[in-house]
Amino acid sequence: MIDANTFLATFEATPEGCAEPFTQCFDTPGVFAAEEAAAFDADAKPSGLEGPGVVVYLTFGEQAAAVAVPETLPLPDWIHSPDDSQAARLQTLAMEWSLTLAPEGLEATEFETRVVADIAAAVIPDGEAQYVPLKFRPEGEDDGPAFWIGPVTIPAPEAAADAPPSGDAATAPTDAGAADGSTAEEDAAWDAERRRRIRRLQQVPVQIVVELARKKVDLESILSLSQGSLVTFSKSCEEPVDLYVNNYRYCRGEAVKIGENFGLKVTEVGVVEAREKRVF
């Protein structure tokens, strides 16, 4: 059961679990401070929950919560047209918050970050929802508002996306029909099926391994290892480390600390080995 007071207890135990992922995503150093929980009134929403921004949805079984971050926090301009790396940052934020903001005994089954045109339309309270104001204090700036809300109903992506342009251009795709002759209903059905298949694939477990360094040694050196032995590597602490997915190198990044845990901030995806050209 999602409860604001349970969230508050989790947040107060590890407040950096909220701030560090946010800082890594948006390059905005600062700290969050949670205020008291209150009932969420859909007809009198708290000031700040309007206009564009970012909403992170966290699903715990049959219930969901949301963290709404208005654009006025401020957020960087790139959120409205992120490149592949920035889009990955946004989804990584959801993944990290699904771990650090999950109350004890609850495990997030799904997580997602959306950039929305209107936070008020993207956050739909479910039953007797509550909210917790999260004051963010960037370095050298005034406090900015963010909000935890739960439980919520997650709207369809189309309802949360940036609004389409007004006028004839907004209805042109529907009037014109699909280029291949299919109806809008068929396209919608196929799109829903495609998303269902993708969700099933996303649940397939894979093994990931982060390799800090490697070296070759002789067998005699291995046999001489004992408790307290020190193994040194030539790799610098500043060099990027590699992440392998099912034994295939997928990306690399910088080792970071997330709360009391080790993490990896991805800097390159799809690493390709550079080979020296033959000179003869």
Coordinates of C-alpha atoms in Angstrom, one line a residue:
M1 CA 0.0 0.0 0.0
I2 CA 1.4 3.4 -1.1
D3 CA 1.4 5.8 1.8
A4 CA 2.8 9.3 2.1
N5 CA 4.1 8.8 5.6
T6 CA 5.9 5.6 4.6
F7 CA 7.5 7.5 1.8
L8 CA 8.6 10.3 4.2
A9 CA 10.2 7.7 6.5
T10 CA 12.2 6.3 3.5
F11 CA 13.1 9.8 2.3
E12 CA 14.3 10.9 5.7
A13 CA 16.4 7.8 6.1
T14 CA 18.3 8.5 2.8
P15 CA 17.6 12.0 1.5
E16 CA 20.6 11.8 -0.8
G17 CA 18.8 9.0 -2.6
C18 CA 16.5 11.6 -4.0
A19 CA 19.0 14.4 -4.7
E20 CA 22.0 12.4 -6.2
P21 CA 20.1 10.8 -9.1
F22 CA 18.5 14.2 -9.8
T23 CA 21.9 16.0 -9.8
Q24 CA 23.4 13.3 -12.1
C25 CA 20.5 13.6 -14.6
F26 CA 20.3 17.4 -14.9
D27 CA 23.8 18.5 -13.7
T28 CA 22.1 20.6 -11.0
P29 CA 23.8 20.2 -7.6
G30 CA 21.5 20.7 -4.6
V31 CA 19.6 19.0 -1.9
F32 CA 15.9 18.1 -1.3
A33 CA 14.0 18.6 1.9
A34 CA 10.6 17.0 2.4
E35 CA 7.7 18.8 4.2
E36 CA 4.6 17.3 5.8
A37 CA 2.2 15.2 3.9
A38 CA -1.2 16.5 3.0
A39 CA -4.3 15.2 1.3
F40 CA -4.3 15.8 -2.5
D41 CA -7.4 17.7 -3.6
A42 CA -7.8 17.4 -7.4
D43 CA -9.9 20.6 -7.4
A44 CA -7.4 22.6 -5.4
K45 CA -4.0 21.3 -6.4
P46 CA -0.9 22.8 -4.6
S47 CA 0.7 25.8 -6.2
G48 CA 3.5 24.7 -8.5
L49 CA 1.7 21.7 -10.1
E50 CA 1.0 23.4 -13.3
G51 CA 2.7 24.0 -16.6
P52 CA 5.4 21.9 -18.2
G53 CA 7.9 19.7 -16.4
V54 CA 9.0 16.2 -15.8
V55 CA 7.0 13.4 -14.1
V56 CA 8.5 10.2 -12.9
Y57 CA 6.0 7.3 -12.5
L58 CA 6.9 4.5 -10.1
T59 CA 4.6 1.4 -10.1
F60 CA 4.5 -0.9 -7.1
G61 CA 2.3 -3.8 -7.9
E62 CA -1.2 -2.5 -8.6
Q63 CA -0.6 1.0 -7.3
A64 CA 1.6 3.8 -8.6
A65 CA 3.2 7.0 -7.3
A66 CA 4.6 10.0 -9.1
V67 CA 7.3 12.5 -8.6
A68 CA 6.5 15.8 -10.4
V69 CA 9.2 18.3 -11.1
P70 CA 8.0 21.6 -12.6
E71 CA 10.1 23.2 -15.3
T72 CA 10.5 26.2 -13.0
L73 CA 12.8 24.3 -10.7
P74 CA 14.6 25.1 -13.0
L75 CA 15.2 22.2 -15.4
P76 CA 17.5 22.4 -18.5
D77 CA 16.1 23.4 -21.8
W78 CA 17.1 20.1 -23.4
I79 CA 14.3 18.2 -21.8
H80 CA 11.9 19.2 -24.6
S81 CA 14.2 17.8 -27.4
P82 CA 16.6 15.4 -25.7
D83 CA 19.2 13.5 -27.7
D84 CA 19.7 9.7 -27.1
S85 CA 22.1 10.3 -24.2
Q86 CA 19.8 12.8 -22.5
A87 CA 16.8 10.5 -23.1
A88 CA 18.7 7.7 -21.4
R89 CA 19.5 10.1 -18.5
L90 CA 15.7 10.7 -18.0
Q91 CA 15.0 7.0 -17.8
T92 CA 18.0 6.3 -15.6
L93 CA 16.5 8.9 -13.2
A94 CA 13.3 6.8 -13.0
M95 CA 15.3 3.6 -12.5
E96 CA 17.4 5.1 -9.6
W97 CA 14.4 6.7 -7.9
S98 CA 12.5 3.3 -8.2
L99 CA 15.3 1.9 -6.0
T100 CA 16.1 4.7 -3.6
L101 CA 12.5 6.0 -3.0
A102 CA 10.9 2.5 -2.7
P103 CA 9.5 2.0 0.8
E104 CA 10.7 -1.0 2.7
G105 CA 8.9 -4.1 1.6
L106 CA 7.8 -2.6 -1.8
E107 CA 9.6 -3.3 -5.0
A108 CA 9.0 -1.2 -8.1
T109 CA 7.7 -3.3 -11.0
E110 CA 7.8 -0.5 -13.6
F111 CA 9.3 3.0 -13.8
E112 CA 9.2 5.7 -16.4
T113 CA 10.1 9.4 -16.9
R114 CA 7.9 11.6 -19.1
V115 CA 8.4 15.2 -20.2
V116 CA 4.9 16.7 -20.1
A117 CA 3.2 19.9 -21.3
D118 CA 0.9 20.1 -18.3
I119 CA 1.8 18.4 -15.0
A120 CA -1.8 18.9 -13.7
A121 CA -3.1 16.7 -16.5
A122 CA -0.3 14.2 -16.1
V123 CA -0.9 13.6 -12.4
I124 CA -4.2 11.9 -11.8
P125 CA -4.9 11.1 -8.1
D126 CA -6.2 7.6 -7.3
G127 CA -8.7 7.5 -4.5
E128 CA -7.5 9.3 -1.3
A129 CA -4.2 10.4 -2.7
Q130 CA -1.7 12.4 -0.7
Y131 CA 1.2 14.6 -1.7
V132 CA 4.6 15.6 -0.1
P133 CA 6.2 18.9 -1.1
L134 CA 9.9 18.4 -1.9
K135 CA 11.8 21.7 -1.6
F136 CA 14.9 21.6 -3.8
R137 CA 17.7 24.0 -2.9
P138 CA 20.2 24.3 -5.8
E139 CA 23.5 25.9 -5.1
G140 CA 23.2 29.6 -5.1
E141 CA 19.5 29.6 -5.9
D142 CA 16.2 29.9 -4.0
D143 CA 14.1 26.8 -3.1
G144 CA 12.2 25.2 -5.9
P145 CA 9.1 23.0 -5.7
A146 CA 8.8 19.3 -6.5
F147 CA 6.1 16.9 -5.3
W148 CA 5.7 13.2 -4.5
I149 CA 2.1 12.2 -5.1
G150 CA 0.5 8.8 -4.5
P151 CA -1.4 6.8 -5.2
V152 CA -2.0 8.0 -8.8
T153 CA -3.4 6.6 -12.0
I154 CA -0.8 6.7 -14.9
P155 CA -2.4 8.3 -18.0
A156 CA -1.8 7.0 -21.5
P157 CA 1.4 8.5 -23.0
E158 CA -0.6 10.6 -25.5
A159 CA -2.4 12.3 -22.6
A160 CA 0.9 13.2 -20.9
A161 CA 2.8 14.3 -24.0
D162 CA 3.3 17.8 -25.2
A163 CA 0.0 19.1 -26.7
P164 CA -0.2 19.0 -30.5
P165 CA -0.4 22.2 -32.5
S166 CA -3.9 23.8 -32.7
G167 CA -5.8 24.2 -36.0
D168 CA -6.0 21.9 -39.0
A169 CA -2.5 20.6 -38.5
A170 CA -3.6 18.8 -35.3
T171 CA -6.2 16.7 -37.1
A172 CA -4.4 16.2 -40.4
P173 CA -3.1 12.7 -39.7
T174 CA -6.6 11.5 -38.7
D175 CA -8.3 13.1 -41.8
A176 CA -5.7 11.9 -44.2
G177 CA -5.5 8.3 -42.9
A178 CA -2.5 6.1 -42.8
A179 CA -0.2 6.0 -45.9
D180 CA -0.5 2.2 -46.2
G181 CA -4.4 2.3 -46.2
S182 CA -4.9 1.0 -42.6
T183 CA -7.5 2.6 -40.4
A184 CA -6.7 4.6 -37.3
E185 CA -8.2 1.8 -35.2
E186 CA -5.9 -0.8 -36.7
D187 CA -2.9 1.4 -36.2
A188 CA -3.9 1.9 -32.6
A189 CA -4.4 -1.8 -32.0
W190 CA -1.0 -2.6 -33.5
D191 CA 0.7 0.1 -31.5
A192 CA -0.9 -1.3 -28.3
E193 CA 0.3 -4.8 -29.3
R194 CA 3.8 -3.6 -30.0
R195 CA 4.0 -1.9 -26.6
R196 CA 2.7 -5.1 -24.9
R197 CA 5.4 -7.1 -26.6
I198 CA 8.1 -4.6 -25.7
R199 CA 6.9 -4.7 -22.0
R200 CA 7.3 -8.5 -22.1
L201 CA 10.8 -8.3 -23.4
Q202 CA 11.7 -5.7 -20.8
Q203 CA 10.9 -8.3 -18.1
V204 CA 13.6 -10.7 -19.4
P205 CA 16.3 -10.9 -16.8
V206 CA 19.9 -10.3 -17.9
Q207 CA 23.1 -10.4 -16.0
I208 CA 25.2 -7.2 -15.9
V209 CA 28.8 -7.0 -14.7
V210 CA 30.9 -3.9 -14.2
E211 CA 34.6 -4.6 -14.8
L212 CA 36.8 -2.2 -12.9
A213 CA 40.1 -3.5 -14.3
R214 CA 41.9 -6.6 -15.5
K215 CA 45.5 -7.9 -15.8
K216 CA 47.3 -11.2 -16.6
V217 CA 49.4 -12.9 -13.9
D218 CA 51.1 -16.2 -13.6
L219 CA 49.6 -19.1 -11.8
E220 CA 52.3 -18.9 -9.0
S221 CA 51.0 -15.4 -8.1
I222 CA 47.4 -16.7 -7.9
L223 CA 48.4 -19.5 -5.6
S224 CA 50.3 -17.2 -3.3
L225 CA 47.2 -15.0 -2.7
S226 CA 46.0 -15.1 0.9
Q227 CA 43.8 -12.9 3.2
G228 CA 45.3 -9.4 3.2
S229 CA 47.1 -9.8 -0.1
L230 CA 47.0 -6.6 -2.3
V231 CA 46.5 -6.9 -6.0
T232 CA 47.5 -3.8 -8.0
F233 CA 46.3 -2.8 -11.4
S234 CA 47.8 -0.3 -13.9
K235 CA 44.4 1.2 -14.7
S236 CA 43.9 4.7 -13.3
C237 CA 41.0 5.5 -10.9
E238 CA 40.0 8.3 -13.4
E239 CA 39.6 6.0 -16.4
P240 CA 36.1 4.8 -17.4
V241 CA 34.9 1.3 -16.4
D242 CA 33.1 -1.1 -18.6
L243 CA 29.6 -2.6 -18.2
Y244 CA 28.9 -6.0 -19.7
V245 CA 25.4 -7.4 -20.5
N246 CA 25.4 -11.2 -20.7
N247 CA 29.2 -11.0 -21.4
Y248 CA 28.9 -8.4 -24.2
R249 CA 30.4 -5.0 -23.5
Y250 CA 27.4 -2.6 -23.7
C251 CA 28.6 0.7 -22.3
R252 CA 31.1 2.4 -20.1
G253 CA 31.1 5.1 -17.6
E254 CA 32.3 6.7 -14.3
A255 CA 32.1 4.9 -11.0
V256 CA 29.9 7.0 -8.6
K257 CA 28.5 6.6 -5.1
I258 CA 24.7 6.4 -4.7
G259 CA 23.9 6.6 -1.0
E260 CA 25.9 3.8 0.5
N261 CA 26.0 1.8 -2.7
F262 CA 28.3 1.7 -5.8
G263 CA 26.9 2.9 -9.1
L264 CA 27.9 3.6 -12.7
K265 CA 27.2 6.9 -14.5
V266 CA 27.1 6.0 -18.2
T267 CA 29.1 8.2 -20.5
E268 CA 29.3 6.0 -23.6
V269 CA 26.9 3.5 -25.1
G270 CA 27.8 1.0 -27.8
V271 CA 31.5 1.1 -27.2
V272 CA 33.5 0.1 -30.3
E273 CA 37.0 -1.1 -30.1
A274 CA 39.6 1.1 -31.8
R275 CA 42.1 -0.9 -33.8
E276 CA 45.4 0.3 -35.1
K277 CA 45.8 0.2 -38.8
R278 CA 48.6 -1.8 -40.2
V279 CA 51.6 0.3 -41.3
F280 CA 53.1 -2.1 -43.7

